[in-house]
Short mmCIF file of C-alpha atoms in Angstrom, two decimals:
data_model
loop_
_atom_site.label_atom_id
_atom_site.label_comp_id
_atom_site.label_asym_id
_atom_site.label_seq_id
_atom_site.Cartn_x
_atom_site.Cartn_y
_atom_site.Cartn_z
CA UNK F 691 0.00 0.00 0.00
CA UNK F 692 1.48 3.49 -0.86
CA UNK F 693 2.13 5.63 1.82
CA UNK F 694 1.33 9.76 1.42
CA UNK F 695 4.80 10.60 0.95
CA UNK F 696 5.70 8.04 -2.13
CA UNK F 697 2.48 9.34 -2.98
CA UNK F 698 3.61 13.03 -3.14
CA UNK F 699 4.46 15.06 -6.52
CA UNK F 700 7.38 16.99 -6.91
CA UNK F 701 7.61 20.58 -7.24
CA UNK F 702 9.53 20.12 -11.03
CA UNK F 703 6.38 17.52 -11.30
CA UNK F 704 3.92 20.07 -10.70
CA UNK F 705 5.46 22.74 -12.41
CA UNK F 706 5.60 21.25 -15.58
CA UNK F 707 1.86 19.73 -15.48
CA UNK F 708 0.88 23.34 -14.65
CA UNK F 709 2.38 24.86 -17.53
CA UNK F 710 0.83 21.88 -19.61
CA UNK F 711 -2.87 22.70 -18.01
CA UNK F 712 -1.99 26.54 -19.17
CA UNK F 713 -1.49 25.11 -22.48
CA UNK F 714 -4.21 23.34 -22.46
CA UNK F 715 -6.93 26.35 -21.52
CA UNK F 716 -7.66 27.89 -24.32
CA UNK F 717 -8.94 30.76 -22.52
CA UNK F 718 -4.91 31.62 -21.93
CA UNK F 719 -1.94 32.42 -23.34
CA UNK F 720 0.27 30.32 -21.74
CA UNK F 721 3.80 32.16 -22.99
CA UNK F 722 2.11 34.78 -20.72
CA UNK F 723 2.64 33.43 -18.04
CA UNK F 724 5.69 32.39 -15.52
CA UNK F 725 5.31 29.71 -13.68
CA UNK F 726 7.16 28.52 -10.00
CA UNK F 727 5.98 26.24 -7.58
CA UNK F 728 7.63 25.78 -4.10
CA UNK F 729 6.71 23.24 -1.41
CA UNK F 730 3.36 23.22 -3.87
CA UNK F 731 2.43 26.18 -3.76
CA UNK F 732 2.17 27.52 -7.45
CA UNK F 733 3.39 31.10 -7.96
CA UNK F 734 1.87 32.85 -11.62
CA UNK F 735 3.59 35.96 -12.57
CA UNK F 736 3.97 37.81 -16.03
CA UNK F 737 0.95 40.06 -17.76
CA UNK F 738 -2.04 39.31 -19.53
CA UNK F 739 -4.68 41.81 -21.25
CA UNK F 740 -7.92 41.17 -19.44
CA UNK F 741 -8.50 39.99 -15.55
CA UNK F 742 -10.62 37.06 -16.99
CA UNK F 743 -7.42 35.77 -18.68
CA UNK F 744 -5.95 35.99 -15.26
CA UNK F 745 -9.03 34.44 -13.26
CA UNK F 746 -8.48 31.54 -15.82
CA UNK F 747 -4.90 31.00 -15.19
CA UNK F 748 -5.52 31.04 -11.73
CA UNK F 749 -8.56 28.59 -12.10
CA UNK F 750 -6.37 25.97 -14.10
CA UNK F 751 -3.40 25.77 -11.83
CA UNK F 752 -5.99 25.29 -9.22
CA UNK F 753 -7.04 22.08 -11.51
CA UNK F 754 -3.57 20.23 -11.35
CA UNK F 755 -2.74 17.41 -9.07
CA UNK F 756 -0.40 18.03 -6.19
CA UNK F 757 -1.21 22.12 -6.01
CA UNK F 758 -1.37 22.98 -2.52
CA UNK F 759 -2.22 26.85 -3.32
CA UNK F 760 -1.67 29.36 -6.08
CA UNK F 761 -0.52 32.39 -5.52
CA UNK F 762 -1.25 35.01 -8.68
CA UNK F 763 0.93 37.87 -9.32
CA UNK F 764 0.17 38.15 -12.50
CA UNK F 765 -0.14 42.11 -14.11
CA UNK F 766 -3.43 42.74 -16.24
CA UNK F 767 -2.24 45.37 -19.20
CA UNK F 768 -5.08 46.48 -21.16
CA UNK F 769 -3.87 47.15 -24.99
CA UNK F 770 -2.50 50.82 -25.34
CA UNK F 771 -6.11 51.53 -27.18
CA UNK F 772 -9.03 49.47 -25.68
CA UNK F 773 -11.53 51.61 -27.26
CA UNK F 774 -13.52 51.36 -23.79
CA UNK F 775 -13.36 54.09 -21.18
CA UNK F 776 -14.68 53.76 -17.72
CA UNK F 777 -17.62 55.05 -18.75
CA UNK F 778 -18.56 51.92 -20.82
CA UNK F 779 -17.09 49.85 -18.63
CA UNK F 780 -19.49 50.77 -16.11
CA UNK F 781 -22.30 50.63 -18.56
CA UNK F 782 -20.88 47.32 -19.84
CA UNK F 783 -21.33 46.12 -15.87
CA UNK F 784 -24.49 47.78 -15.09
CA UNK F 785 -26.25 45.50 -18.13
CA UNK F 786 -24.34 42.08 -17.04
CA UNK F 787 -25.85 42.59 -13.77
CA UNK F 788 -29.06 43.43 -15.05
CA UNK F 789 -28.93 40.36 -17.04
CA UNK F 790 -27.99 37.86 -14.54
CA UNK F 791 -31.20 36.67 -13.14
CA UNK F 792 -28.89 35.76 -10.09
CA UNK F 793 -28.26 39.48 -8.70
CA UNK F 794 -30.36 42.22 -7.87
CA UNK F 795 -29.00 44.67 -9.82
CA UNK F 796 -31.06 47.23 -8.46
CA UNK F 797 -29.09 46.68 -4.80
CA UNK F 798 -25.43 46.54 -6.19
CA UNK F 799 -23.63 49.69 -7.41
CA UNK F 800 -21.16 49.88 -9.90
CA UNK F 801 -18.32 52.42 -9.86
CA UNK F 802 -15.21 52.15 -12.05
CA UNK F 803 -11.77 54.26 -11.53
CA UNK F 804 -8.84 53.05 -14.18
CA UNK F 805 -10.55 50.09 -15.06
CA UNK F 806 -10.81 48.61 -11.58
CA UNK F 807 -14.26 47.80 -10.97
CA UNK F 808 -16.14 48.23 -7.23
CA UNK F 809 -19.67 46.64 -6.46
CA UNK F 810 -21.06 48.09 -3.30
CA UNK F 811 -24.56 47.54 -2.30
CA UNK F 812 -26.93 45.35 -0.51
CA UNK F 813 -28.33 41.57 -1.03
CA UNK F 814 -30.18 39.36 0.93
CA UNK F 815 -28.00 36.30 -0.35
CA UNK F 816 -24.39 35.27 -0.49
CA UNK F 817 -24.46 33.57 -3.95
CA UNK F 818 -26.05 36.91 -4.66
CA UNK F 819 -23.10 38.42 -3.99
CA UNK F 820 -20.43 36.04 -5.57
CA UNK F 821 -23.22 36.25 -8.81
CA UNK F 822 -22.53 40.10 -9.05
CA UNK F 823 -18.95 39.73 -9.38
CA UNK F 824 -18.75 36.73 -11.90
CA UNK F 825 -21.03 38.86 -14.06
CA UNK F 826 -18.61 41.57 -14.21
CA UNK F 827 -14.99 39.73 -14.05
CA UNK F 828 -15.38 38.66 -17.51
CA UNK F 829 -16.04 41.99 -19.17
CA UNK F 830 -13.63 43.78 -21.55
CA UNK F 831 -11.60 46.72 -20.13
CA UNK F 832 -11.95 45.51 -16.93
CA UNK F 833 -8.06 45.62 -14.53
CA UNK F 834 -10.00 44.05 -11.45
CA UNK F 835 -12.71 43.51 -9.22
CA UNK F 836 -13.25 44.84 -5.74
CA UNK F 837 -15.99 43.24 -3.93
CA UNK F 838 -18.07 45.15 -1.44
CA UNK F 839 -21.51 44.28 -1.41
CA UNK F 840 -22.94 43.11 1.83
CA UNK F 841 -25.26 40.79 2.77
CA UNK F 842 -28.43 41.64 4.91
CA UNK F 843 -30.82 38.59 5.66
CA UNK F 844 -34.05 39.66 5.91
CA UNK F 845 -34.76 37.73 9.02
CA UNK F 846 -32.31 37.16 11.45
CA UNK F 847 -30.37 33.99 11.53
CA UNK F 848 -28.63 32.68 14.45
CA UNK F 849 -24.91 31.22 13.99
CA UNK F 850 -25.20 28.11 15.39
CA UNK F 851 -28.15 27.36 12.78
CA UNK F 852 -25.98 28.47 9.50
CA UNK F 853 -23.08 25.91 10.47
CA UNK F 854 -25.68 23.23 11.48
CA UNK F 855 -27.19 23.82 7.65
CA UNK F 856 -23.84 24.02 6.12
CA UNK F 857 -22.47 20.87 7.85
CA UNK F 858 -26.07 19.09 6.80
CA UNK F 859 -25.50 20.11 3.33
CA UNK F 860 -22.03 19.03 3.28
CA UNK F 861 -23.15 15.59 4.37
CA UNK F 862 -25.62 15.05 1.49
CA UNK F 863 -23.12 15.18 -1.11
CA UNK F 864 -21.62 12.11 -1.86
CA UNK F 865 -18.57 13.88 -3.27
CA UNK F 866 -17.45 15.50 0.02
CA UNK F 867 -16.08 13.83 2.53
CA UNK F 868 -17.61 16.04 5.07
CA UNK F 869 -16.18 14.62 8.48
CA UNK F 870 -12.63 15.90 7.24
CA UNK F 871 -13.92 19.94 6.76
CA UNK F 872 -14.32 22.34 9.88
CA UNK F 873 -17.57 24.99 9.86
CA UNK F 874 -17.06 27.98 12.04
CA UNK F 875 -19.32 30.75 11.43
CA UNK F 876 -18.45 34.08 13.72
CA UNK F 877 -19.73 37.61 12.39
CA UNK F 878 -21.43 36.20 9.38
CA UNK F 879 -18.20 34.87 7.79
CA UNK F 880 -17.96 31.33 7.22
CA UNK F 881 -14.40 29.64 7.71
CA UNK F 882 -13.86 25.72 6.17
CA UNK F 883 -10.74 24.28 7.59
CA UNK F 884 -9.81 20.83 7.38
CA UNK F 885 -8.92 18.52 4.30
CA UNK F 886 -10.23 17.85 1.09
CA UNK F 887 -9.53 15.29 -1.89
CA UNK F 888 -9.37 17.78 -5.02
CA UNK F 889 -9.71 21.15 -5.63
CA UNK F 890 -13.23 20.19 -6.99
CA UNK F 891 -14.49 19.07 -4.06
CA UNK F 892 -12.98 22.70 -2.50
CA UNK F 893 -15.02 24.49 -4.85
CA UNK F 894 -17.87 22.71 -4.28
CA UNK F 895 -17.60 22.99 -0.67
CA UNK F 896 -16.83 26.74 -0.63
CA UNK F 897 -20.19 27.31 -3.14
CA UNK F 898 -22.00 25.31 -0.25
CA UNK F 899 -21.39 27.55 2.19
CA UNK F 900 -22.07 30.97 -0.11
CA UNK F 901 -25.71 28.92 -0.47
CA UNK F 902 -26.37 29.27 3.03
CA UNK F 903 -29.08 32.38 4.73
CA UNK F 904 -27.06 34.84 6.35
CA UNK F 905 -23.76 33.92 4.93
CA UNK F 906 -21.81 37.38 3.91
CA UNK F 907 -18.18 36.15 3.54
CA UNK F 908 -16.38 33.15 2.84
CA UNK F 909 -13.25 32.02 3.42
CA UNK F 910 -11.69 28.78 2.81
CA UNK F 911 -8.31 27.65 4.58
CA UNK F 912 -8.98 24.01 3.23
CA UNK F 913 -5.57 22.00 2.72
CA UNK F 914 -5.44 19.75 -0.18
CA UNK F 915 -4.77 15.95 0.78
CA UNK F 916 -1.67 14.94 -1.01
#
């Protein structure tokens, strides 16, 4: 039986199957793009010309086996002419909202300075307010995304009944191995802690917990089971 450490990758394993999955994505340009990875942790670096090309990158070192964490310092350049001021930008944003049936678009304001883009606003869900930003991430022009919206249940909702729903809906999935992730909920952040199999089953743990009433942050300190 193989033990976890004959089991483990190297870091000149990893780096090379990165660079590979960067090849791979169509979505990048994988010359782009630097790659490094130390006790595996993946660094990116170089440029790109849109922040969904570097959401992408980010996403498929995320996909490769033995990547612990990724940690992107890659540069968004926008072409010396983008033919979109901030202007559009934010008119570009305002409509993706509108169009995502996910967000109330009336709740979440957009402002734009240099092509960084800012959502404040209220919304009564958490998936609400990871919807608003994956409508606008994607857009031409766009350097960035700061995330401000809050979330405001309408009817209070006690702490101790979020992580008891969270942990319930962790359970149900047969692709989560729930009894090896951590729910503490303090504040209205949720922190996951603990182990998981794949960087899938991170994902879909983290989108469990945005699912869940009175849920306004997220943050996930899962470690990846090597």
């Amino acid at each position: 039986m193989s033990t976890g450490t004959s089991m483990a990758r190297s870091d000149a394993d990893i780096q090379r199957d990165v660079l590979a999955e960067l090849s791979w994505d169509a979505r990048v340009q994988a010359s782009e793009i630097g790659v490094s990875v130390a006790g595996g942790i993946a660094t990116l670096t170089g440029w790109v010309d849109s922040y969904a090309k570097k959401w992408a990158a980010e996403r498929a070192a995320h996909r490769v086996r033995g990547v612990r964490a990724v940690a992107n310092d890659i540069t968004v350049r926008l072409p010396g002419d983008t033919g979109r001021t901030d202007t559009d930008i934010a008119t570009a944003a305002s409509r993706a909202l509108e169009w995502d049936s996910f967000v109330p678009a009336e709740r979440v304001e957009v402002t734009v300075a240099n092509g960084w883009l800012t959502l404040r606003g209220e919304v009564e869900q958490g998936f609400q307010k990871r919807a608003a930003e994956r409508a606008v991430r994607r857009l031409t022009g766009v350097r960035g995304v700061t995330n401000l919206v809050a979330v405001r249940s309408p009817e209070p909702v006690s702490e101790a009944d979020v992580e008891q729903d969270i942990r319930d809906a962790l359970r149900r999935r047969r692709d989560i191995d729930a009894e090896r992730i951590d729910v503490d909920v303090a504040d209205g952040t949720v922190v996951l802690s603990g182990e998981v199999r794949s960087w899938m089953e991170r994902d879909e743990a983290e989108r469990i917990a945005w699912a869940a009433p009175g849920v306004g942050d997220v943050e996930v300190r899962l470690s990846l089971v090597s």
